[in-house]
């Protein structure tokens, strides 16, 4: 015979008074950096590439409960490569992953190309 437990006391408390879940900025930054690396690996398998992310998170009541994020991502890309297309791919993938994993609305993703890596150049050579 199954026993029925009484409803929990939290069910009687209105949603606005139960508390809130907040996603830390460093968690969003880690999600964004990992998503950027995933996008770069998909675009050019085996190519050296790295991504770092810094994040600013704005919480507003009118948006979904986890707030909205504005992201700045610095990437290293292989050269020659379609730079605009790679940045667009990173932007889309990061937006999708942050929305899916953190539940945040992403209002801006700024992708900065920090370095271009060429297999033809050594560490001592510089492009002028």
PDB file of C-alpha atoms in Angstrom:
ATOM      1  CA  UNK A   1       0.000   0.000   0.000  1.00  0.00           C
ATOM      2  CA  UNK A   2       1.359   3.412  -0.981  1.00  0.00           C
ATOM      3  CA  UNK A   3       1.500   6.213   1.514  1.00  0.00           C
ATOM      4  CA  UNK A   4       0.607   9.733   0.547  1.00  0.00           C
ATOM      5  CA  UNK A   5       2.747  12.456   2.029  1.00  0.00           C
ATOM      6  CA  UNK A   6       1.273  15.885   2.735  1.00  0.00           C
ATOM      7  CA  UNK A   7       2.291  18.700   0.389  1.00  0.00           C
ATOM      8  CA  UNK A   8       5.453  20.486   1.421  1.00  0.00           C
ATOM      9  CA  UNK A   9       5.269  23.790   3.208  1.00  0.00           C
ATOM     10  CA  UNK A  10       7.047  25.496   0.268  1.00  0.00           C
ATOM     11  CA  UNK A  11       4.073  24.885  -2.009  1.00  0.00           C
ATOM     12  CA  UNK A  12       2.019  27.441  -0.053  1.00  0.00           C
ATOM     13  CA  UNK A  13       4.587  30.228  -0.487  1.00  0.00           C
ATOM     14  CA  UNK A  14       4.069  32.477  -3.551  1.00  0.00           C
ATOM     15  CA  UNK A  15       6.748  32.206  -6.227  1.00  0.00           C
ATOM     16  CA  UNK A  16       8.107  35.699  -5.662  1.00  0.00           C
ATOM     17  CA  UNK A  17       8.785  34.991  -1.987  1.00  0.00           C
ATOM     18  CA  UNK A  18      10.531  31.597  -2.288  1.00  0.00           C
ATOM     19  CA  UNK A  19      13.926  32.967  -3.176  1.00  0.00           C
ATOM     20  CA  UNK A  20      15.935  33.019  -6.360  1.00  0.00           C
ATOM     21  CA  UNK A  21      18.699  31.151  -8.077  1.00  0.00           C
ATOM     22  CA  UNK A  22      21.602  33.284  -9.202  1.00  0.00           C
ATOM     23  CA  UNK A  23      24.194  32.083 -11.689  1.00  0.00           C
ATOM     24  CA  UNK A  24      27.636  33.405 -10.752  1.00  0.00           C
ATOM     25  CA  UNK A  25      29.529  35.480 -13.310  1.00  0.00           C
ATOM     26  CA  UNK A  26      32.501  33.104 -13.250  1.00  0.00           C
ATOM     27  CA  UNK A  27      30.197  30.176 -14.098  1.00  0.00           C
ATOM     28  CA  UNK A  28      28.807  32.036 -17.102  1.00  0.00           C
ATOM     29  CA  UNK A  29      32.377  32.942 -18.134  1.00  0.00           C
ATOM     30  CA  UNK A  30      33.432  29.283 -17.986  1.00  0.00           C
ATOM     31  CA  UNK A  31      30.399  28.207 -20.028  1.00  0.00           C
ATOM     32  CA  UNK A  32      31.136  30.907 -22.617  1.00  0.00           C
ATOM     33  CA  UNK A  33      34.847  30.050 -22.875  1.00  0.00           C
ATOM     34  CA  UNK A  34      34.147  26.356 -23.276  1.00  0.00           C
ATOM     35  CA  UNK A  35      31.463  27.027 -25.889  1.00  0.00           C
ATOM     36  CA  UNK A  36      33.882  29.267 -27.823  1.00  0.00           C
ATOM     37  CA  UNK A  37      36.543  26.528 -27.796  1.00  0.00           C
ATOM     38  CA  UNK A  38      33.933  23.993 -28.986  1.00  0.00           C
ATOM     39  CA  UNK A  39      32.967  26.265 -31.885  1.00  0.00           C
ATOM     40  CA  UNK A  40      36.599  26.810 -32.895  1.00  0.00           C
ATOM     41  CA  UNK A  41      37.329  23.074 -32.776  1.00  0.00           C
ATOM     42  CA  UNK A  42      34.279  22.337 -34.955  1.00  0.00           C
ATOM     43  CA  UNK A  43      35.290  25.012 -37.483  1.00  0.00           C
ATOM     44  CA  UNK A  44      38.907  23.865 -37.817  1.00  0.00           C
ATOM     45  CA  UNK A  45      39.637  20.456 -36.285  1.00  0.00           C
ATOM     46  CA  UNK A  46      43.262  20.151 -35.241  1.00  0.00           C
ATOM     47  CA  UNK A  47      44.010  23.858 -35.590  1.00  0.00           C
ATOM     48  CA  UNK A  48      45.493  25.619 -32.596  1.00  0.00           C
ATOM     49  CA  UNK A  49      42.963  27.903 -31.010  1.00  0.00           C
ATOM     50  CA  UNK A  50      42.129  29.142 -27.590  1.00  0.00           C
ATOM     51  CA  UNK A  51      39.330  31.230 -26.121  1.00  0.00           C
ATOM     52  CA  UNK A  52      39.060  33.249 -22.983  1.00  0.00           C
ATOM     53  CA  UNK A  53      35.869  34.915 -21.771  1.00  0.00           C
ATOM     54  CA  UNK A  54      35.053  37.761 -19.495  1.00  0.00           C
ATOM     55  CA  UNK A  55      31.426  38.308 -18.622  1.00  0.00           C
ATOM     56  CA  UNK A  56      29.179  41.030 -17.343  1.00  0.00           C
ATOM     57  CA  UNK A  57      25.807  39.872 -16.075  1.00  0.00           C
ATOM     58  CA  UNK A  58      22.838  42.200 -15.696  1.00  0.00           C
ATOM     59  CA  UNK A  59      19.863  40.951 -13.677  1.00  0.00           C
ATOM     60  CA  UNK A  60      16.480  42.522 -14.354  1.00  0.00           C
ATOM     61  CA  UNK A  61      13.038  41.494 -13.167  1.00  0.00           C
ATOM     62  CA  UNK A  62      11.448  41.880 -16.593  1.00  0.00           C
ATOM     63  CA  UNK A  63      13.674  39.211 -18.138  1.00  0.00           C
ATOM     64  CA  UNK A  64      13.810  35.463 -17.469  1.00  0.00           C
ATOM     65  CA  UNK A  65      14.579  34.583 -13.867  1.00  0.00           C
ATOM     66  CA  UNK A  66      18.309  34.123 -14.393  1.00  0.00           C
ATOM     67  CA  UNK A  67      18.872  37.562 -15.930  1.00  0.00           C
ATOM     68  CA  UNK A  68      20.673  38.597 -19.048  1.00  0.00           C
ATOM     69  CA  UNK A  69      24.325  38.437 -20.019  1.00  0.00           C
ATOM     70  CA  UNK A  70      26.622  40.616 -22.044  1.00  0.00           C
ATOM     71  CA  UNK A  71      29.725  38.656 -23.027  1.00  0.00           C
ATOM     72  CA  UNK A  72      33.160  39.645 -24.292  1.00  0.00           C
ATOM     73  CA  UNK A  73      35.225  36.793 -25.689  1.00  0.00           C
ATOM     74  CA  UNK A  74      38.848  36.913 -26.843  1.00  0.00           C
ATOM     75  CA  UNK A  75      39.923  34.208 -29.298  1.00  0.00           C
ATOM     76  CA  UNK A  76      43.010  33.052 -31.139  1.00  0.00           C
ATOM     77  CA  UNK A  77      42.431  31.992 -34.740  1.00  0.00           C
ATOM     78  CA  UNK A  78      44.538  30.194 -37.326  1.00  0.00           C
ATOM     79  CA  UNK A  79      45.592  32.287 -40.309  1.00  0.00           C
ATOM     80  CA  UNK A  80      44.614  32.266 -43.111  1.00  0.00           C
ATOM     81  CA  UNK A  81      40.975  31.686 -42.200  1.00  0.00           C
ATOM     82  CA  UNK A  82      37.615  33.346 -42.797  1.00  0.00           C
ATOM     83  CA  UNK A  83      37.799  35.526 -39.674  1.00  0.00           C
ATOM     84  CA  UNK A  84      34.300  36.997 -39.890  1.00  0.00           C
ATOM     85  CA  UNK A  85      32.711  33.579 -40.369  1.00  0.00           C
ATOM     86  CA  UNK A  86      34.634  32.110 -37.417  1.00  0.00           C
ATOM     87  CA  UNK A  87      33.629  35.004 -35.155  1.00  0.00           C
ATOM     88  CA  UNK A  88      29.991  34.598 -36.214  1.00  0.00           C
ATOM     89  CA  UNK A  89      30.140  30.877 -35.472  1.00  0.00           C
ATOM     90  CA  UNK A  90      31.604  31.551 -32.017  1.00  0.00           C
ATOM     91  CA  UNK A  91      28.949  34.190 -31.340  1.00  0.00           C
ATOM     92  CA  UNK A  92      26.047  31.881 -32.271  1.00  0.00           C
ATOM     93  CA  UNK A  93      27.400  28.849 -30.419  1.00  0.00           C
ATOM     94  CA  UNK A  94      28.163  30.809 -27.236  1.00  0.00           C
ATOM     95  CA  UNK A  95      24.691  32.372 -27.275  1.00  0.00           C
ATOM     96  CA  UNK A  96      23.025  28.970 -27.638  1.00  0.00           C
ATOM     97  CA  UNK A  97      25.114  27.274 -24.943  1.00  0.00           C
ATOM     98  CA  UNK A  98      24.744  30.033 -22.333  1.00  0.00           C
ATOM     99  CA  UNK A  99      21.001  30.132 -22.954  1.00  0.00           C
ATOM    100  CA  UNK A 100      20.724  26.341 -22.646  1.00  0.00           C
ATOM    101  CA  UNK A 101      23.038  25.773 -19.675  1.00  0.00           C
ATOM    102  CA  UNK A 102      22.587  28.929 -17.584  1.00  0.00           C
ATOM    103  CA  UNK A 103      19.047  29.858 -18.585  1.00  0.00           C
ATOM    104  CA  UNK A 104      20.129  33.424 -19.300  1.00  0.00           C
ATOM    105  CA  UNK A 105      19.141  35.725 -22.112  1.00  0.00           C
ATOM    106  CA  UNK A 106      22.263  36.722 -24.042  1.00  0.00           C
ATOM    107  CA  UNK A 107      21.860  40.276 -25.328  1.00  0.00           C
ATOM    108  CA  UNK A 108      25.391  40.801 -26.664  1.00  0.00           C
ATOM    109  CA  UNK A 109      28.418  38.700 -27.574  1.00  0.00           C
ATOM    110  CA  UNK A 110      31.482  40.700 -28.594  1.00  0.00           C
ATOM    111  CA  UNK A 111      34.199  38.523 -30.127  1.00  0.00           C
ATOM    112  CA  UNK A 112      37.711  39.996 -30.166  1.00  0.00           C
ATOM    113  CA  UNK A 113      40.476  38.367 -32.210  1.00  0.00           C
ATOM    114  CA  UNK A 114      43.435  38.481 -29.862  1.00  0.00           C
ATOM    115  CA  UNK A 115      45.955  36.708 -32.060  1.00  0.00           C
ATOM    116  CA  UNK A 116      46.269  35.139 -35.506  1.00  0.00           C
ATOM    117  CA  UNK A 117      48.434  32.015 -35.633  1.00  0.00           C
ATOM    118  CA  UNK A 118      50.146  31.060 -38.863  1.00  0.00           C
ATOM    119  CA  UNK A 119      51.990  27.786 -39.346  1.00  0.00           C
ATOM    120  CA  UNK A 120      54.338  29.652 -41.720  1.00  0.00           C
ATOM    121  CA  UNK A 121      55.663  31.996 -39.046  1.00  0.00           C
ATOM    122  CA  UNK A 122      57.974  31.166 -36.189  1.00  0.00           C
ATOM    123  CA  UNK A 123      57.782  32.854 -32.797  1.00  0.00           C
ATOM    124  CA  UNK A 124      60.539  35.310 -33.773  1.00  0.00           C
ATOM    125  CA  UNK A 125      58.946  36.540 -36.975  1.00  0.00           C
ATOM    126  CA  UNK A 126      56.453  39.366 -36.997  1.00  0.00           C
ATOM    127  CA  UNK A 127      53.922  40.388 -39.593  1.00  0.00           C
ATOM    128  CA  UNK A 128      54.200  44.042 -40.613  1.00  0.00           C
TER     129      UNK A 128
END
